[in-house]
Short mmCIF file of C-alpha atoms and ligand atoms in Angstrom, two decimals:
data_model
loop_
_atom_site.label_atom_id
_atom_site.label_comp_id
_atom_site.label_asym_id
_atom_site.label_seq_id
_atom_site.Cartn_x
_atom_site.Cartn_y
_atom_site.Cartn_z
CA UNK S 116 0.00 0.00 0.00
CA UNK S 117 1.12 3.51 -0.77
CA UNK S 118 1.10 6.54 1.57
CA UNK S 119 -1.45 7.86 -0.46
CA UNK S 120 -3.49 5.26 -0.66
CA UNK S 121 -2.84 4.61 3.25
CA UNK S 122 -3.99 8.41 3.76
CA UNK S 123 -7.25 7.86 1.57
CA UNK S 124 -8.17 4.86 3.52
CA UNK S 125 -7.83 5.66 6.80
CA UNK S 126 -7.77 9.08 7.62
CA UNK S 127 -11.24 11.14 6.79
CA UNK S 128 -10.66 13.03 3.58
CA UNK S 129 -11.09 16.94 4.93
CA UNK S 130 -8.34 17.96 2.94
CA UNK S 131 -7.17 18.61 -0.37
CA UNK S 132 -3.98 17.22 0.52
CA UNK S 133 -0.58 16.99 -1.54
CA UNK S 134 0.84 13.50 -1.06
CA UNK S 135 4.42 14.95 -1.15
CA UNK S 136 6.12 13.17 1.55
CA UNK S 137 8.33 15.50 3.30
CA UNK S 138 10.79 13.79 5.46
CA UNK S 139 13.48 16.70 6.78
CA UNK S 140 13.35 20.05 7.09
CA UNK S 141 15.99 22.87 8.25
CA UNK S 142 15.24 26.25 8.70
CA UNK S 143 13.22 26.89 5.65
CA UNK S 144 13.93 24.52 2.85
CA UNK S 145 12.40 21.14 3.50
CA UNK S 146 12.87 17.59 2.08
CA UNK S 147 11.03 14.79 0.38
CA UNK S 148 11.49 11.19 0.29
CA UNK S 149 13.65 11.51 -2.88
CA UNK S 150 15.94 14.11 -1.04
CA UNK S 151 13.95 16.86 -3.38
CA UNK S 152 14.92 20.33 -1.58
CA UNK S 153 11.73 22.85 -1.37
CA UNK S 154 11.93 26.05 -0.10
CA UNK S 155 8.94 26.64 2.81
CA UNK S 156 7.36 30.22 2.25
CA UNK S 157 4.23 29.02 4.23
CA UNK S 158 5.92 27.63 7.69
CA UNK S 159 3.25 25.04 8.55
CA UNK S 160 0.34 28.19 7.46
CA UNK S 161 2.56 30.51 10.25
CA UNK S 162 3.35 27.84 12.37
CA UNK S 163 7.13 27.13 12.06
CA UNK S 164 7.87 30.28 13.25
CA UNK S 165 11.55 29.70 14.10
CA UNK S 166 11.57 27.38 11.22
CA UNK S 167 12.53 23.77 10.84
CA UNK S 168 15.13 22.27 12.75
CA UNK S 169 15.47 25.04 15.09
CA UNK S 170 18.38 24.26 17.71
CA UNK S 171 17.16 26.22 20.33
CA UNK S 172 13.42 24.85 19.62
CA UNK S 173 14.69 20.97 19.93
CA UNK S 174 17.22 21.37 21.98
CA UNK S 175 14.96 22.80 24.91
CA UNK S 176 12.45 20.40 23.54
CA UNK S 177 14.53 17.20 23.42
CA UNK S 178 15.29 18.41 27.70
CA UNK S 179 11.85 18.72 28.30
CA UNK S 180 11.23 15.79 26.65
CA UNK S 181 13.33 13.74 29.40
CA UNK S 182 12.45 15.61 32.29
CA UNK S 183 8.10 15.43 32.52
CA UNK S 184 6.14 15.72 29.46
CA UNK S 185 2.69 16.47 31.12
CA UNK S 186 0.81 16.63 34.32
CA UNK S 187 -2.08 18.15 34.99
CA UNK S 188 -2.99 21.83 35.23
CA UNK S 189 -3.92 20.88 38.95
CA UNK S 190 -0.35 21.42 39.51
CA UNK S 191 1.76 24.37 38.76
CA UNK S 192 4.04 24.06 35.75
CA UNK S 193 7.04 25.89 36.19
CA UNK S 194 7.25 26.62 32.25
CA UNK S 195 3.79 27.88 32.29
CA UNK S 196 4.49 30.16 34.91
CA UNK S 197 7.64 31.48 32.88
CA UNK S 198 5.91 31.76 29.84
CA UNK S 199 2.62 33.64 30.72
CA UNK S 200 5.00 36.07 32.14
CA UNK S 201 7.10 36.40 29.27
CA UNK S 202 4.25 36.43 27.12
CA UNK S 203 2.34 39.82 29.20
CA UNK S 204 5.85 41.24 29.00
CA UNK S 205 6.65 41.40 25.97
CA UNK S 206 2.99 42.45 25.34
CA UNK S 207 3.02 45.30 28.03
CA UNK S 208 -0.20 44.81 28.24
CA UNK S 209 -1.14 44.22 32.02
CA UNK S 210 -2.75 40.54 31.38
CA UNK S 211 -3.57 37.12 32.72
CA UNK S 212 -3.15 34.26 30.59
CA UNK S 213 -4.93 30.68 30.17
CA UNK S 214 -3.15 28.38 27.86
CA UNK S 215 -5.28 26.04 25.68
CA UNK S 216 -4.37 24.07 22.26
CA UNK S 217 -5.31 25.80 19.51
CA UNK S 218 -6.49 28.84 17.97
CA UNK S 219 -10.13 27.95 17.85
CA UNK S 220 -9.96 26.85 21.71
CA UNK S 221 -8.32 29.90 22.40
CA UNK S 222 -11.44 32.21 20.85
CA UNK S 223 -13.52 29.73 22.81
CA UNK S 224 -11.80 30.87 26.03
CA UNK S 225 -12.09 34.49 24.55
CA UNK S 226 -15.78 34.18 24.17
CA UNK S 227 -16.87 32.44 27.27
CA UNK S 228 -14.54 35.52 28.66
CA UNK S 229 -16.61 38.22 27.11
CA UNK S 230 -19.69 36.14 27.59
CA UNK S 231 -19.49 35.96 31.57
CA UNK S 232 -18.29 39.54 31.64
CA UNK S 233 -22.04 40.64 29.52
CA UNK S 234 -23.45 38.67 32.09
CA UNK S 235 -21.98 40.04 35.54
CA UNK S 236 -20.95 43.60 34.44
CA UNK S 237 -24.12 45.14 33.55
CA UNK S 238 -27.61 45.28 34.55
CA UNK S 239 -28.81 43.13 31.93
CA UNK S 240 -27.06 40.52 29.69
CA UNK S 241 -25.15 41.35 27.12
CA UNK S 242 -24.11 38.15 25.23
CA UNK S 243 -23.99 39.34 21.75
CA UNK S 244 -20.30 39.21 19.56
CA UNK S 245 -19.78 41.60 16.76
CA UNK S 246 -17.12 40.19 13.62
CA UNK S 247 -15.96 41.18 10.06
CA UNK S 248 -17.04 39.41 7.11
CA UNK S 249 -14.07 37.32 5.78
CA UNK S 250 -13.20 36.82 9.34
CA UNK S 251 -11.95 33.30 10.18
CA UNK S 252 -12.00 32.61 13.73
CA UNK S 253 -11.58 28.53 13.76
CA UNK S 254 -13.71 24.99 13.15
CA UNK S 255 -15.41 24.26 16.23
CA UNK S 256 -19.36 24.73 16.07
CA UNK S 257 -19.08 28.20 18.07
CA UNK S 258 -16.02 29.71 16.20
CA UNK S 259 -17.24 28.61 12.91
CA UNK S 260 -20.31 30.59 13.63
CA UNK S 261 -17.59 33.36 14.83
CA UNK S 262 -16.31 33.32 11.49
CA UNK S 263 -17.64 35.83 9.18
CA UNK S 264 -17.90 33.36 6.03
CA UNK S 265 -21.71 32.25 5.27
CA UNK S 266 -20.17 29.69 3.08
CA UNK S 267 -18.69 28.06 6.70
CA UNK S 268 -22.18 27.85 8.57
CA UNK S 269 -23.30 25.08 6.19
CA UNK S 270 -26.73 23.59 7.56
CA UNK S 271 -24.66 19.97 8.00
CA UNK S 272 -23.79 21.45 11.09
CA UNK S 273 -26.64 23.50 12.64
CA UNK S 274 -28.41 24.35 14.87
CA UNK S 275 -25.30 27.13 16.04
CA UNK S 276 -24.76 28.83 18.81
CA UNK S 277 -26.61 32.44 18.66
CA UNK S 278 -25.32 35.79 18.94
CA UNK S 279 -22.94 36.24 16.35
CA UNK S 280 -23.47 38.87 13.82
CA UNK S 281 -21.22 40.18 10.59
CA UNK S 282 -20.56 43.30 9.73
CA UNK S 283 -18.70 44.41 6.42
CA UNK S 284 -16.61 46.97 7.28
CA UNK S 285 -15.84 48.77 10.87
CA UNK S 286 -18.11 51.47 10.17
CA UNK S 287 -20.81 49.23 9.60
CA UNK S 288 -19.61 48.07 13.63
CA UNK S 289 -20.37 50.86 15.17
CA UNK S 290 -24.45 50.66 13.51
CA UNK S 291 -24.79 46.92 14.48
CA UNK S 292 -24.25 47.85 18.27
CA UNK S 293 -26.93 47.58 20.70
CA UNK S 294 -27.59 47.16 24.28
CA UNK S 295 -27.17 43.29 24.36
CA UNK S 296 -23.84 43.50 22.55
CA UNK S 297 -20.75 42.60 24.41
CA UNK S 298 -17.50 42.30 22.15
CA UNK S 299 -16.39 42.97 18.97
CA UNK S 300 -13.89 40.04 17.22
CA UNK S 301 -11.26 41.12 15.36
CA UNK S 302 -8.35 40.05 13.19
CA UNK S 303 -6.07 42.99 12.39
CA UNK S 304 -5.13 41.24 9.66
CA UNK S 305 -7.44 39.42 8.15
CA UNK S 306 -5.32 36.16 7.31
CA UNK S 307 -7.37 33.51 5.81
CA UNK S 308 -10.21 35.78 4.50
CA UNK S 309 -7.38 37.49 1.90
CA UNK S 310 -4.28 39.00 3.67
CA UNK S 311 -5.96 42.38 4.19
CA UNK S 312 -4.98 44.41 6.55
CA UNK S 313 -7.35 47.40 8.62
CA UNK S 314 -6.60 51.14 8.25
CA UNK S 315 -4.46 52.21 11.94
CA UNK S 316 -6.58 55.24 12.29
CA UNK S 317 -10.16 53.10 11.81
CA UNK S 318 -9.24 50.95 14.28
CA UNK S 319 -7.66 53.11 16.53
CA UNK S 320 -11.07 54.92 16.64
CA UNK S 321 -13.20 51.80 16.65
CA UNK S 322 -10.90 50.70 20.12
CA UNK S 323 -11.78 54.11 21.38
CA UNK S 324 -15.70 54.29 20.98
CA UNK S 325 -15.93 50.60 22.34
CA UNK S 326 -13.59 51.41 25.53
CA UNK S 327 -16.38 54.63 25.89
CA UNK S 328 -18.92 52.06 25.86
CA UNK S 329 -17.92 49.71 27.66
CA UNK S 330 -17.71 46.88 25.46
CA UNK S 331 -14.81 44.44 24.67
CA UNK S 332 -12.41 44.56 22.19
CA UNK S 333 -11.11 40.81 21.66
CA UNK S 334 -8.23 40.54 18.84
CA UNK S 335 -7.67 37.29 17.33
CA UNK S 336 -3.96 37.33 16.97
CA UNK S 337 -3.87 33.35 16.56
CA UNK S 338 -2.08 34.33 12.96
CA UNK S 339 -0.92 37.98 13.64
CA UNK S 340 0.60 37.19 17.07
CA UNK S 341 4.30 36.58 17.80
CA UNK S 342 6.54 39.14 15.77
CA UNK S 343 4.13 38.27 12.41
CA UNK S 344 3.57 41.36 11.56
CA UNK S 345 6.98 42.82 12.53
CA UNK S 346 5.78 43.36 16.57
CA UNK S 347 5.44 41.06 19.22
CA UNK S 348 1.65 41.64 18.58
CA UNK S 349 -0.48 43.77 15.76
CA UNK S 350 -2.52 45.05 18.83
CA UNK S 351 1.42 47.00 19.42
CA UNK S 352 1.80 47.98 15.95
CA UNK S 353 -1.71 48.94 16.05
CA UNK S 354 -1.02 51.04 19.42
CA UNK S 355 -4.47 49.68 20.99
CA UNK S 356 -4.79 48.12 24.11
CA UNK S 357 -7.64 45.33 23.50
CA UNK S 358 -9.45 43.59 26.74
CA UNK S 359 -8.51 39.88 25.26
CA UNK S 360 -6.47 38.49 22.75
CA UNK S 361 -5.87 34.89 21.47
CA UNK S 362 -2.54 33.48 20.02
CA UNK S 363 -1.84 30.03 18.77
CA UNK S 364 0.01 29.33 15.32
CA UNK S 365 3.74 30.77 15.93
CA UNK S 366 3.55 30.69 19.42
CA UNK S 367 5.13 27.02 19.52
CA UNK S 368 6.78 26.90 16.70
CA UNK S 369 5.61 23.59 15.88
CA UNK S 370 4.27 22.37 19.12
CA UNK S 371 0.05 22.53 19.70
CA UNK S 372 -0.29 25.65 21.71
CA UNK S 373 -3.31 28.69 22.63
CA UNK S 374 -3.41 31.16 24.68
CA UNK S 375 -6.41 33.56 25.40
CA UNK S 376 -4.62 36.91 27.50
CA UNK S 377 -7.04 39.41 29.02
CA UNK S 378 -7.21 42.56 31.47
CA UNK S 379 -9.79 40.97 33.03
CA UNK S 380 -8.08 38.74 35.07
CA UNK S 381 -10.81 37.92 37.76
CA UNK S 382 -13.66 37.13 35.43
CA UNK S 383 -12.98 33.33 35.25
CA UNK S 384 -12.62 31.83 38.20
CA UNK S 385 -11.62 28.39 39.66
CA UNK S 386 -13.68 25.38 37.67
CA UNK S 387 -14.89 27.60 35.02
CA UNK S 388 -12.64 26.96 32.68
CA UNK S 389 -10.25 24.26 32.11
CA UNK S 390 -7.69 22.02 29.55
CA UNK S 391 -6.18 19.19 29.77
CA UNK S 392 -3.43 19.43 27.40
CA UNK S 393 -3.09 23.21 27.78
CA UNK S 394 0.37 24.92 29.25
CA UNK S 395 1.67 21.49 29.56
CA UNK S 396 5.14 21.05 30.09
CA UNK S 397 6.37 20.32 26.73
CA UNK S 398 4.14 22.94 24.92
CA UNK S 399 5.01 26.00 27.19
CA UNK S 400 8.62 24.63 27.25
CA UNK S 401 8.39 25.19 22.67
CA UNK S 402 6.87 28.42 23.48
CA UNK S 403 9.30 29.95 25.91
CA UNK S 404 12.59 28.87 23.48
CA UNK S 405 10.32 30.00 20.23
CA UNK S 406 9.85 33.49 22.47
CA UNK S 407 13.71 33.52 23.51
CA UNK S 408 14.93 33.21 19.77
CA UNK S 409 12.11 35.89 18.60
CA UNK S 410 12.53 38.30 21.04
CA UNK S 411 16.58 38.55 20.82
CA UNK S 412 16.29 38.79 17.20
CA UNK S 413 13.74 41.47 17.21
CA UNK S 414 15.77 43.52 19.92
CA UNK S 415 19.01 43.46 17.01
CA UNK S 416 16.62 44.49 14.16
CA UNK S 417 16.76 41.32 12.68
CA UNK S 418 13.09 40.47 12.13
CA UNK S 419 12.70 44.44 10.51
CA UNK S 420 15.36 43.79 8.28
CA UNK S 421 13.49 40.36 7.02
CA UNK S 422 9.99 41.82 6.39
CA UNK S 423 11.76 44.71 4.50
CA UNK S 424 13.82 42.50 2.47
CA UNK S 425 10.42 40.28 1.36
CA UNK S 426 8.22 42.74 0.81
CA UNK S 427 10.71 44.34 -1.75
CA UNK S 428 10.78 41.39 -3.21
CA UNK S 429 7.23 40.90 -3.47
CA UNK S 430 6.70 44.38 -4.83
CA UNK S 431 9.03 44.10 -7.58
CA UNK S 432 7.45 40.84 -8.40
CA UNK S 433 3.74 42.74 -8.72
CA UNK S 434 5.09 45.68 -10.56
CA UNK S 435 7.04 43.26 -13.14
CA UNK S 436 3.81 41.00 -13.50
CA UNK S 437 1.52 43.23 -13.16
CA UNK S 438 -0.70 41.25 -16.10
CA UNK S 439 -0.81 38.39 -12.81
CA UNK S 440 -1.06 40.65 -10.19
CA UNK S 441 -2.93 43.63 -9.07
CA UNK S 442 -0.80 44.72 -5.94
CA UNK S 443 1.37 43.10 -3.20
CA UNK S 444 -1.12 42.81 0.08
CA UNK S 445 0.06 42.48 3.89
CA UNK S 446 1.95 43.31 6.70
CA UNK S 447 5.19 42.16 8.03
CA UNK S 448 6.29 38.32 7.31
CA UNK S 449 2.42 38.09 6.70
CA UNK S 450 2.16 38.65 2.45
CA UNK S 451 -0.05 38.43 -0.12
CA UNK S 452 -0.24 38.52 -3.84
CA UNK S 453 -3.74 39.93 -4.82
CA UNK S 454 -4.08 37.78 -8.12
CA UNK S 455 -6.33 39.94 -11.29
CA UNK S 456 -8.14 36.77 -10.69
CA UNK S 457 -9.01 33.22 -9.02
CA UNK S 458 -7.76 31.15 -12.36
CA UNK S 459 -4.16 33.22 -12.20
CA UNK S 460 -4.00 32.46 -8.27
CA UNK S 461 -4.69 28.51 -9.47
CA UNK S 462 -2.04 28.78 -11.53
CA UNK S 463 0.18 30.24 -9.72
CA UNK S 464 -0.31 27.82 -6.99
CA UNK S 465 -0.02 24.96 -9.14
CA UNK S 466 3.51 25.85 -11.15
CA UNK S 467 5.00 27.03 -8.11
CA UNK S 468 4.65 23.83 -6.11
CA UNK S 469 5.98 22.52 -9.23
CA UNK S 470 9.27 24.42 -8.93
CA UNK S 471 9.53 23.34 -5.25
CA UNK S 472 8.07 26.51 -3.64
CA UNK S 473 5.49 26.15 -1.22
CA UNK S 474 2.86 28.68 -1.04
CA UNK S 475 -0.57 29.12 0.18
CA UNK S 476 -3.61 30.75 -0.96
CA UNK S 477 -6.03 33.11 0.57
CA UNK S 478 -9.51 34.10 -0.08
CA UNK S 479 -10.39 34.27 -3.39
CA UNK S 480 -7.71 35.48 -5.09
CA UNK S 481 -4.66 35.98 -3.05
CA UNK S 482 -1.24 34.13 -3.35
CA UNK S 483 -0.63 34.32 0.49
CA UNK S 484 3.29 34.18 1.65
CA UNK S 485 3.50 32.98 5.37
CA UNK S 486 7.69 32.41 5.44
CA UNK S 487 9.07 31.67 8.97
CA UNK S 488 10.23 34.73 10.85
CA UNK S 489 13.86 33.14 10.87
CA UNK S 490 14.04 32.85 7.51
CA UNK S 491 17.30 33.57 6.05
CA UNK S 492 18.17 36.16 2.87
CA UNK S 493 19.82 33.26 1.01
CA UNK S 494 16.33 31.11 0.77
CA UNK S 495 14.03 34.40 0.45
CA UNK S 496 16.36 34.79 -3.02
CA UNK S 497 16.08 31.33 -3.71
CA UNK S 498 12.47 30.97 -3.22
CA UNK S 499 11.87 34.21 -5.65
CA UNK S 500 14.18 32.73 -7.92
CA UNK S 501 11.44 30.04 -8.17
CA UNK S 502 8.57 32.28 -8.02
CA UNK S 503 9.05 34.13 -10.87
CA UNK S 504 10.52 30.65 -12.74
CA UNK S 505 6.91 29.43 -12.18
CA UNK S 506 5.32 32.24 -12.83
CA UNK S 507 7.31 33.60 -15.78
CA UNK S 508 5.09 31.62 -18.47
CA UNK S 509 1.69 32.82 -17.24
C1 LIG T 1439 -5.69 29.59 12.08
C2 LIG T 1439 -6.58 30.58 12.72
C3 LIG T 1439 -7.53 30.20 13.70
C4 LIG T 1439 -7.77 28.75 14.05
O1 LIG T 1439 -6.68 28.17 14.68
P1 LIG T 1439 -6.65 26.57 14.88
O2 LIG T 1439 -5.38 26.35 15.63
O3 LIG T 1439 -6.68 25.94 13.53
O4 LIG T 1439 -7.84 26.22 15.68
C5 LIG T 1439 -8.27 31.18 14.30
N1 LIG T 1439 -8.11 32.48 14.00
C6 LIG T 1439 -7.22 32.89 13.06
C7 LIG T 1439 -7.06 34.34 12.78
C8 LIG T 1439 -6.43 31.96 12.39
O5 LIG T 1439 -5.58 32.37 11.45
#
């Protein structure tokens, strides 16, 4: 039997999967079976975020690994402890933190956050959750209904949870407001719906008006978070302080890992929320050495000098193929390619796997770029060099 047809007949088919079989990887080029070398401008969809092979990353993994893997969250985990800390510092927000899996458990936490806080802080419930259309907030029944994609809330899945609403731009926000509302859902970024990006000011404003109100801002940084968009957080490059945000995808640089952070550190409180997995020894062990590695090179300029570097690249590559592309998209190591149209962004996908590039798409038309935030000059020129080979002929 053949991987793939191992794959097809026992694992459920939710995927449009590549059968590839990638075997190494280190730093950002990875390996197949064959000893094929690909260059890795996705990083796991912004998860490798120290890249493959990392040797602080396994090395404080492979300790870890010997020492105690997991016990339960009824006993303090040193690591935990370190990285919660670590994680509100280099925030400077003044936060708690509750560590979960994933980035859809983390909105969970966010939601049952802002849900108990409409129902104790005011004199009668507020339970409703504003979002953006071409949100994506995750796959579990509640943050599916979170997301602002009608295509997601098929009826194979209903009835859903109520109180979510979609708005299509932040003005439209501050209309859908009402006296049951309790938090608006963000993504700074909007990563899956298309790489876009909101306008500073706009959302400046919008964090404003709801802090006047009284209602929460919660910013889903599960794809913006950890030095993504060139700052530890978009909520710091946006200069807003938000009541919650959620982080997952680089935050373990590999390793399952969620965190929901909030201001409102005695809303929860003991029983009302729980994990097992979450903050366990070996995942909060990945996120303090993915942190370590991030923060020093941030501090030297490193990561600025990266997202400068790529985005150059990607601009030149719009303004030279203009005929493919309508404009480069994106902030930070988080890129896109806004394709004239949904057959080029095929396309482009398709011949640039073929030159051993690996790229994702976004939304309808975007060519999204997701590179790990280590990445190195030599394999950002090597994975243009196959960019525009693939895309040359189109
Ligand atoms: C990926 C993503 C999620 C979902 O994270 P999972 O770990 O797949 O549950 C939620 N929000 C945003 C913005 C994401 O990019």
């Amino acid at each position: 039997m053949t991987l793939e047809e191992q794959d097809k007949q026992y694992v459920l088919q939710t995927y449009a999967r590549d059968y590839t079989n990638f075997v190494k990887g280190v730093g950002s080029t990875l390996y197949d079976e064959n000893g094929k070398d690909y260059i890795d401008f996705a990083s796991g969809i912004g998860v490798n975020s120290v890249g493959h092979g990392n040797e602080t990353l396994t090395s404080a993994l492979c300790e870890q690994v010997k020492n105690i893997i997991h016990i339960s969250n009824l006993q303090v985990i040193e690591p935990q402890a370190k990285l919660a800390q670590k994680i509100v510092e280099l925030s400077g927000y003044d936060m708690g933190v509750f560590f979960a899996n994933s980035g859809a458990e983390a909105n969970e936490g966010a939601i049952k956050i802002a849900r108990k806080y409409g129902e104790t802080k005011f004199d009668a419930k507020r339970y409703k959750v504003i979002t953006l259309e071409h949100s994506f907030h995750g796959r579990t029944i509640t943050t599916v209904k979170a997301t602002g994609q009608e295509s997601f809330h098929t009826p194979h899945f209903s009835p859903y949870p109520d109180g979510f609403s979609y708005e299509k731009s932040i003005e439209d926000v501050y209309k859908a407001i009402d006296d049951e509302t309790i938090a608006v859902l963000i993504e700074l970024v909007q990563g899956e719906g298309g790489v876009q990006p909101f306008d500073k000011e706009e959302i400046q404003k919008l964090a404003a008006h709801l802090k006047a109100e009284g209602i929460l801002l919660i910013v889903d940084e599960v794809q913006t978070g950890v030095y993504r968009t060139g700052e530890f957080l978009a909520s710091n490059l946006y200069e807003i302080e938000p009541d919650i945000i959620t982080l997952a995808k680089g935050l373990g640089g590999g390793m399952p890992i969620g965190a929901v952070m909030t201001k409102h550190k005695d809303i929860l409180t003991v029983g009302e929320h729980g994990s097992t997995f979450g903050g366990n020894y070996l995942s909060t062990s990945a996120g303090l050495a993915v942190l370590d590695v991030l923060s020093k090179l941030y501090d030297s300029g490193s990561i600025d000098e990266t997202l400068i570097y790529f985005s150059q690249k990607l601009q030149a590559i719009a303004k030279k193929y203009d005929h493919l592309f309508e404009k480069e998209v994106g902030l930070g190591l988080m890129r896109g390619l806004r394709a004239n149209n949904a057959e080029i962004q095929n396309a482009v996908l398709e011949n640039t796997f073929k030159e051993r590039l690996i790229v994702l798409k976004a939304g309808k038309n975007t060519v999204r770029f997701l590179p790990s935030i280590t990445i190195s000059k030599n394999e950002i020129n090597e994975g243009f060099k196959r960019f525009e080979a693939a895309i040359s002929s189109l």
